[in-house]
Short mmCIF file of C-alpha atoms and ligand atoms in Angstrom, two decimals:
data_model
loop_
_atom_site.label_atom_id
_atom_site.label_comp_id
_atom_site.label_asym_id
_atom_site.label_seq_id
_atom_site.Cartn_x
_atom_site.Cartn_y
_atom_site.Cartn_z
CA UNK A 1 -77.15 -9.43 -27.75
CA UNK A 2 -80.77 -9.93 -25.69
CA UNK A 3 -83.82 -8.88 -27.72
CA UNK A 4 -86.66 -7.96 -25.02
CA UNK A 5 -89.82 -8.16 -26.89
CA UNK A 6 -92.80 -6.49 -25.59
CA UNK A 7 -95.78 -8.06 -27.35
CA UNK A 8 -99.64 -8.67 -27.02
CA UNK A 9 -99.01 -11.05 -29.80
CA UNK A 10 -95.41 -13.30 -28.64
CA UNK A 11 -96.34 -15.81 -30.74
CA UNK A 12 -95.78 -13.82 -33.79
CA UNK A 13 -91.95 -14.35 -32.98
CA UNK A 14 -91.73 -18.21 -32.53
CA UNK A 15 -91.60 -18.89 -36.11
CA UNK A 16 -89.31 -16.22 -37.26
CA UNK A 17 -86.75 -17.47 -34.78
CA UNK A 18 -87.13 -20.93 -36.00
CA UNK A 19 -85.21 -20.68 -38.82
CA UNK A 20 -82.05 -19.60 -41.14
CA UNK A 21 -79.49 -17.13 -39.56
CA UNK A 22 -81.76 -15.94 -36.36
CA UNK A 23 -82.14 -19.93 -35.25
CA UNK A 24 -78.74 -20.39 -35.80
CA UNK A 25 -77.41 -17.50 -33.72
CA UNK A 26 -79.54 -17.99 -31.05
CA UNK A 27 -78.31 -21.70 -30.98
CA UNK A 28 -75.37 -20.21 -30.70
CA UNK A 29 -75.97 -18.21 -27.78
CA UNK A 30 -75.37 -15.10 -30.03
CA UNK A 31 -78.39 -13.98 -29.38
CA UNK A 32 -81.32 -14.42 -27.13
CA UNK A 33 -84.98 -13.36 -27.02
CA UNK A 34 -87.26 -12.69 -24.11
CA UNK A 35 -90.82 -12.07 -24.73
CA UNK A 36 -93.26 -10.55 -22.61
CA UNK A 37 -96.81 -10.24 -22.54
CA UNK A 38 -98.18 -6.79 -21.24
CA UNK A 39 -101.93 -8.88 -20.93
CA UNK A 40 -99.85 -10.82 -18.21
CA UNK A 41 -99.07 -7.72 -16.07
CA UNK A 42 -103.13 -6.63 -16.31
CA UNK A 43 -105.14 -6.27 -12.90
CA UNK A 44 -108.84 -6.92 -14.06
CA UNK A 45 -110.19 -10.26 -14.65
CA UNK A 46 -110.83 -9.66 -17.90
CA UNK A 47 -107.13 -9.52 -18.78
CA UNK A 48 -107.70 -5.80 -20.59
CA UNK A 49 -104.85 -4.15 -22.37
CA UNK A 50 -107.06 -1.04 -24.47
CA UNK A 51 -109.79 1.50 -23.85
CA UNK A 52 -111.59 3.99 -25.99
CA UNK A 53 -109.83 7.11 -26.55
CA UNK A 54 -110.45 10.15 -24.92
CA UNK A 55 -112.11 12.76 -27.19
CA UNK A 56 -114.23 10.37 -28.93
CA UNK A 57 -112.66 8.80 -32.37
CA UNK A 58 -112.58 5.36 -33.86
CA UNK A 59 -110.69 1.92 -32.42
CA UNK A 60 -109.02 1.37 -28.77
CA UNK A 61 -105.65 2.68 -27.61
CA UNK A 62 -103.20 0.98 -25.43
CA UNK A 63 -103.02 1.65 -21.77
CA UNK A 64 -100.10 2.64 -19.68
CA UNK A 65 -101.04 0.27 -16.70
CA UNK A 66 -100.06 -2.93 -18.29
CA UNK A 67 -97.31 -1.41 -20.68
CA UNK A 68 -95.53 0.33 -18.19
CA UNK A 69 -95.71 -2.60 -15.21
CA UNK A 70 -94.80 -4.80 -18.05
CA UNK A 71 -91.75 -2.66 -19.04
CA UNK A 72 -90.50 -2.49 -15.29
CA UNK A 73 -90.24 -6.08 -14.99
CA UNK A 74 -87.24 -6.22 -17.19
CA UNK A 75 -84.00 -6.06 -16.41
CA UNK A 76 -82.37 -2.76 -16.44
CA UNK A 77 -78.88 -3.64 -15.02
CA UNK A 78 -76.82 -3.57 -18.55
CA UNK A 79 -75.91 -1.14 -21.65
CA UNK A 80 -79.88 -1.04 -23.17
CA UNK A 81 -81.56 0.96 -25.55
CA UNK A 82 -86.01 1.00 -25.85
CA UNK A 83 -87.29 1.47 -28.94
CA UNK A 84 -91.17 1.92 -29.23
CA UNK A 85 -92.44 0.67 -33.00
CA UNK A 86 -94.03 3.58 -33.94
CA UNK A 87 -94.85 5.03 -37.76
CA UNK A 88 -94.51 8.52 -36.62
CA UNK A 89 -90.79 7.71 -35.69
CA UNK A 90 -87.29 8.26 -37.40
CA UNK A 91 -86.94 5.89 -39.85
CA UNK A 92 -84.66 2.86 -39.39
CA UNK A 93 -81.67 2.24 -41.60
CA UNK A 94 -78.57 0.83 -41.75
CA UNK A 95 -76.52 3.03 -39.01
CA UNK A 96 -78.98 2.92 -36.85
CA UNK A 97 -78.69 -0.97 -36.87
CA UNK A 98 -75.26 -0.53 -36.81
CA UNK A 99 -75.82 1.83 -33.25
CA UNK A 100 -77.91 -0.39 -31.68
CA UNK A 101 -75.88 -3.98 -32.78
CA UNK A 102 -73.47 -2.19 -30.04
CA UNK A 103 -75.36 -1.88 -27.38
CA UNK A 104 -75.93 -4.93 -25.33
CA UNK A 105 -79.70 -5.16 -25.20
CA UNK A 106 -82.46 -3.70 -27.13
CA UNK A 107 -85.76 -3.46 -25.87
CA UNK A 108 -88.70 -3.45 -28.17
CA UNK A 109 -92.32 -2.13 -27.47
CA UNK A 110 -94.70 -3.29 -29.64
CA UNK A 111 -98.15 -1.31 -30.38
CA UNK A 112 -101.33 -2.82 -32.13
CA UNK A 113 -105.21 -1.10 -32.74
CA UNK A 114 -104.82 2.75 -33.01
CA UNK A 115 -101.56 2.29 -30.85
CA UNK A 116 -100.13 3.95 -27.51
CA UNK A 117 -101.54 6.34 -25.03
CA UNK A 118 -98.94 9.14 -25.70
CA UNK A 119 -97.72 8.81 -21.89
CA UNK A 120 -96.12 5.31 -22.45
CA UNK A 121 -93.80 6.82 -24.77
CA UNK A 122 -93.05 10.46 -21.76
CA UNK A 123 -92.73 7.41 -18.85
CA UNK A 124 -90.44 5.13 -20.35
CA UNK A 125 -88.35 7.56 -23.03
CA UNK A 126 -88.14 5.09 -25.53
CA UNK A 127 -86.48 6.13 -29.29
CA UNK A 128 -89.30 5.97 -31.32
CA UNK A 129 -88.69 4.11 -34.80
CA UNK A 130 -90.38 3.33 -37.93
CA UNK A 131 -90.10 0.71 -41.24
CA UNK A 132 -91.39 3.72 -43.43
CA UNK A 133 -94.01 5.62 -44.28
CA UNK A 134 -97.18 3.10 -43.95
CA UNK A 135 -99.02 2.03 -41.30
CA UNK A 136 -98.72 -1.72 -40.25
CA UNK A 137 -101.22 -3.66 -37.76
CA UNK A 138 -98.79 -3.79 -35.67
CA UNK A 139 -95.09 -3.97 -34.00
CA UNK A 140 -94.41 -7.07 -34.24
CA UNK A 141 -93.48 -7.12 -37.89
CA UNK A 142 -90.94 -3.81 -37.88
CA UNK A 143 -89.67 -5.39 -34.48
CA UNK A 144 -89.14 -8.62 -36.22
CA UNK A 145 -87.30 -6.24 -39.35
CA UNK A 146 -84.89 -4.78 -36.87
CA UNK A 147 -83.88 -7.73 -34.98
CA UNK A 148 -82.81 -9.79 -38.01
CA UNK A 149 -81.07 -6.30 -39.24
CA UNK A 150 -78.91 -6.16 -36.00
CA UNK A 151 -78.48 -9.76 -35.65
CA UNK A 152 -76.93 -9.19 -38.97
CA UNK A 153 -74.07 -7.29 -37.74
CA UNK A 154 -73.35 -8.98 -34.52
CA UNK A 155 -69.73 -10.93 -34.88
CA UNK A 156 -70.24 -14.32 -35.41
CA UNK A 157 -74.04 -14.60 -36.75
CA UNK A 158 -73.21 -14.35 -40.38
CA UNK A 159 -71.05 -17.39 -41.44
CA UNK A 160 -68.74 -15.17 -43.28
CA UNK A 161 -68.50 -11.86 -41.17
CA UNK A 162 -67.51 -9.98 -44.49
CA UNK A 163 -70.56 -10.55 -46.01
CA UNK A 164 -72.65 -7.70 -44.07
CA UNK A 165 -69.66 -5.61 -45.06
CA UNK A 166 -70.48 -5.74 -48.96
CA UNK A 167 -74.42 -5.31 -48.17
CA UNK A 168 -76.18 -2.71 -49.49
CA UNK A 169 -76.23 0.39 -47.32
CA UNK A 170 -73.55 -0.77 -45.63
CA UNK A 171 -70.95 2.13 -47.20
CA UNK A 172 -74.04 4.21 -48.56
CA UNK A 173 -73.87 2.65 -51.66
CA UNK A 174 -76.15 -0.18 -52.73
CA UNK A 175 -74.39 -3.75 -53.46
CA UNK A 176 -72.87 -4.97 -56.83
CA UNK A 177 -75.02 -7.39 -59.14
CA UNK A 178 -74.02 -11.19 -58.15
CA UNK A 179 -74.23 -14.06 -60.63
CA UNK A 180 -73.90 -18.12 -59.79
CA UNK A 181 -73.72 -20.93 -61.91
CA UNK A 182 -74.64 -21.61 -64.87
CA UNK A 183 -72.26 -19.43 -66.94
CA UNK A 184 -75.48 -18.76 -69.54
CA UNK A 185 -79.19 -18.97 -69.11
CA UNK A 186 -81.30 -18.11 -71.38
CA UNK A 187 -79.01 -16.54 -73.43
CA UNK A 188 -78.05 -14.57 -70.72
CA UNK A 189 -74.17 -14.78 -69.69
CA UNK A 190 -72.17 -13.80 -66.97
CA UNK A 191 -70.02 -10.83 -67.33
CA UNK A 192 -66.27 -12.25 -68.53
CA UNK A 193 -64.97 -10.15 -65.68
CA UNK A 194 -66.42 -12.29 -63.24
CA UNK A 195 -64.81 -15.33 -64.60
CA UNK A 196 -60.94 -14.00 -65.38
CA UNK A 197 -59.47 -15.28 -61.58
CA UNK A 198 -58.25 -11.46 -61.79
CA UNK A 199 -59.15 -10.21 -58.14
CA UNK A 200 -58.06 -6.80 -58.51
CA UNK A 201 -59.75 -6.55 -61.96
CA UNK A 202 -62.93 -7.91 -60.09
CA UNK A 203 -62.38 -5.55 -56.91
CA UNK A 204 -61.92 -2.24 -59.19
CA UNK A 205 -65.54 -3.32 -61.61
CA UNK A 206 -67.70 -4.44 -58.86
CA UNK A 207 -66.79 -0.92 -57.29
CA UNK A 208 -67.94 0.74 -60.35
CA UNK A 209 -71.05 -1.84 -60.48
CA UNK A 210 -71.79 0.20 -56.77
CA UNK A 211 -71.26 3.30 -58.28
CA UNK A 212 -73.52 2.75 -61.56
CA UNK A 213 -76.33 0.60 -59.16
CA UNK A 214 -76.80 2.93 -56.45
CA UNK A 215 -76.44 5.99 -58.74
CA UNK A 216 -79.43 4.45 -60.96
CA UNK A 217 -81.65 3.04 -58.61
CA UNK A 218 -80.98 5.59 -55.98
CA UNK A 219 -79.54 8.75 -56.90
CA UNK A 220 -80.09 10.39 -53.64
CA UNK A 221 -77.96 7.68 -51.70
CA UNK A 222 -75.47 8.10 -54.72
CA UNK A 223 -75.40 12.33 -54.59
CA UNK A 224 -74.67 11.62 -50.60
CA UNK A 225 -72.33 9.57 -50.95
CA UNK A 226 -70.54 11.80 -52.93
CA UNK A 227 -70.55 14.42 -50.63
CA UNK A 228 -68.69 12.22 -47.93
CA UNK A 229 -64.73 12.43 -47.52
CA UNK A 230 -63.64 9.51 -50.75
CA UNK A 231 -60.91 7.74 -50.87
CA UNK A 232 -58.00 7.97 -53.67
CA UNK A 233 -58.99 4.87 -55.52
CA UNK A 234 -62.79 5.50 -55.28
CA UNK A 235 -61.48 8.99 -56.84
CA UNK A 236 -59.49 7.67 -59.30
CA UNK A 237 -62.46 5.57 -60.62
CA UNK A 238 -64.91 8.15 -60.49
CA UNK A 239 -62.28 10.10 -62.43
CA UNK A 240 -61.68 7.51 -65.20
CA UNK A 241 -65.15 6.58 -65.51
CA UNK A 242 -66.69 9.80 -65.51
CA UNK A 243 -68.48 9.35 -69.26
CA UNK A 244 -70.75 6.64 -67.61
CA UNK A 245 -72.69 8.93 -65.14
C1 SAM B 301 -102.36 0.59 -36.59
S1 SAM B 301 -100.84 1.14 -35.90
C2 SAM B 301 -101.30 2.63 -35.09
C3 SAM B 301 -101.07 3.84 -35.90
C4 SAM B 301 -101.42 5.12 -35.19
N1 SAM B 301 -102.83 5.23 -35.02
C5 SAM B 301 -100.92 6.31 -36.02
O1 SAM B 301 -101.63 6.76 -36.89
O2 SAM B 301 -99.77 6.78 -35.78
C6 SAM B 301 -100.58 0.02 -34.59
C7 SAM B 301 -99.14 -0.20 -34.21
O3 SAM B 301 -98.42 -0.78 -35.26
C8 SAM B 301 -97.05 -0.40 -35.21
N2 SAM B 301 -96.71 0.19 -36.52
C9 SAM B 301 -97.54 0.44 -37.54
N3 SAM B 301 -96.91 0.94 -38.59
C10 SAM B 301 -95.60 1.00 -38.26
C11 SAM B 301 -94.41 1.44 -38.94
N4 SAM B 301 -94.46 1.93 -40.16
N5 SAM B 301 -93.25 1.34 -38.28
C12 SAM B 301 -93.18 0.87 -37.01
N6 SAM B 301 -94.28 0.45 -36.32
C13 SAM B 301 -95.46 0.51 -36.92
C14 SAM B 301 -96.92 0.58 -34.05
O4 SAM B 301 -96.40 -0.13 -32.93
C15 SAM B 301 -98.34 1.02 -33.83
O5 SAM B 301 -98.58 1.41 -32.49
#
């Protein structure tokens, strides 16, 4: 998977990509990142990226020339999707990850002051995604979000590929609690279940752990998830456990 990164601020990304799973899957040649400056692709001396807003109205917005000249130097030839960081967009989640993990590059335009001139968004028909319902600086950080999401789900980058599986979100339903050693801390213990060596016993109550979790701390993924075709043993303990909801 290439990550094209377009960024007034690239080196916002060196860091990130220095360590844990995104170092080791781009050492891996998993993944890769490009990053590109639209202040490189400017034609005045002074290297300018923004201008006041038409209409009057505070802080500078973006310009197309440098944006779009930027966003034509890249490489085109493959399966790509652009996404423009944006907190008016659809908000990113799990599928969508999932979407774009398949596609072979993902191109990423990063905003910053009061953001785009509208027409960068018309030229180069980018999906338009958010992080939620705040307003950030800039890209760079919900860019950042999304590429470790995807990397995620790419085959190889997790060490254990069934891990992203049992995520939360992953089957609309948030994950089961996890406990490590010790057995007891501060008078807190383990549940036995965890401890028996009985796999189906643990399969079946970490299933209902996803049940009870996601229909306590979200009941809104938990109603959904309800309303999607289940299978005979998710049935079954629904059914049995029905007293507990
Ligand atoms: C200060 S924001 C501009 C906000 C813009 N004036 C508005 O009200 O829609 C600067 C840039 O940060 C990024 N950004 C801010 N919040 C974001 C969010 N929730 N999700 C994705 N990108 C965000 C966008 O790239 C945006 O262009």
């Amino acid at each position: 998977m290439k990550f094209d990164v377009l960024t007034l601020f690239p080196e916002m990304f060196a860091q990130a990509f220095n360590y844990s799973i995104l170092k080791r899957a781009t050492e891996n040649g998993l993944i890769s990142l490009n990053l590109v400056n639209p202040r490189d692709f400017t034609l005045d001396k002074h290297k300018k990226v923004d201008d006041t807003p038409f209409g009057g109205g505070a802080g500078m917005v973006l310009m197309c020339q440098p944006f779009i000249d930027a966003y034509n130097s890249l490489d085109f030839d493959c399966d790509y999707e652009a996404v423009i960081l944006s907190p008016q967009g659809e908000k990113f989640n799990q599928s969508i990850a999932k979407e774009l993990s398949e596609r072979e590059k993902i191109i990423f335009i990063c905003g910053h002051y009061e953001g785009f001139d509208e027409r960068i968004k018309k030229i180069t028909k980018a999906r338009e995604l958010s992080i939620g319902d705040f307003v950030l600086t800039g890209g760079e950080y919900p860019a950042l979000c999304m590429i470790d999401a995807i990397s995620r789900l790419i085959e190889g980058v997790l060490g254990d590929d069934t891990s992203s599986v049992s995520d939360s979100h992953s089957d609309g339903l948030l994950e089961y609690p996890q406990y490590t050693k010790p057995r007891e801390f501060m008078g807190e213990s383990v549940p036995e279940i965890l401890l028996s060596g009985n796999h189906g016993e643990i399969e079946k109550w970490r299933r209902l752990q996803q049940f009870l979790t996601t229909n306590k701390k979200r009941p809104d993924l938990f109603k959904n998830f309800l309303k999607t075709e289940l299978n005979k043993t998710d049935k079954k303990l629904l059914r049995e456990n029905k007293h507990l909801f």
